[in-house]
Amino acid sequence: MFVLLVELEAKAGAFEELEKVLKSLVEMAAHEPGTLYYSVQVPENKSNTFILYECYADRAAWEAHMVFEQVREALGRFDNLLLAPPRITFCEMIASTSLD
């Protein structure tokens, strides 16, 4: 499995718009082959931050996700919505409980 942890920090006044964009990506990811789990969280101690947890069958599934038009459109909007570039951590899962 291939896992990403992504931290996004919204610009002042952009939190709600960024939240809508991220929710639309979750809806889309639910129907993508190879996407096992895709979620968006808000840390309790950071009011303008989102954490994405993305789990794919393999790196190729993530690469396929990245070329979908809706994903590319969302990434194109990030410049106007984010305070800084996304902080991405690529991981290889070595053990977990079921995501179901």
PDB file of C-alpha atoms in Angstrom, residues 4 14 21 26 35 42 59 66 84 87:
ATOM      1  CA  LEU A   4       0.254  10.036   1.859  1.00  0.00           C
ATOM      2  CA  ALA A  14     -10.073  30.827   2.647  1.00  0.00           C
ATOM      3  CA  VAL A  21     -12.668  21.811  -2.520  1.00  0.00           C
ATOM      4  CA  VAL A  26     -13.153  12.969  -1.161  1.00  0.00           C
ATOM      5  CA  THR A  35      -8.037   4.473  -3.943  1.00  0.00           C
ATOM      6  CA  VAL A  42      -8.970  19.268  10.983  1.00  0.00           C
ATOM      7  CA  ARG A  59       2.039   4.416  -6.171  1.00  0.00           C
ATOM      8  CA  MET A  66      -3.238  12.971  -9.749  1.00  0.00           C
ATOM      9  CA  ALA A  84       2.207  27.788   1.946  1.00  0.00           C
ATOM     10  CA  ARG A  87       3.543  19.541   3.201  1.00  0.00           C
TER      11      ARG A  87
END
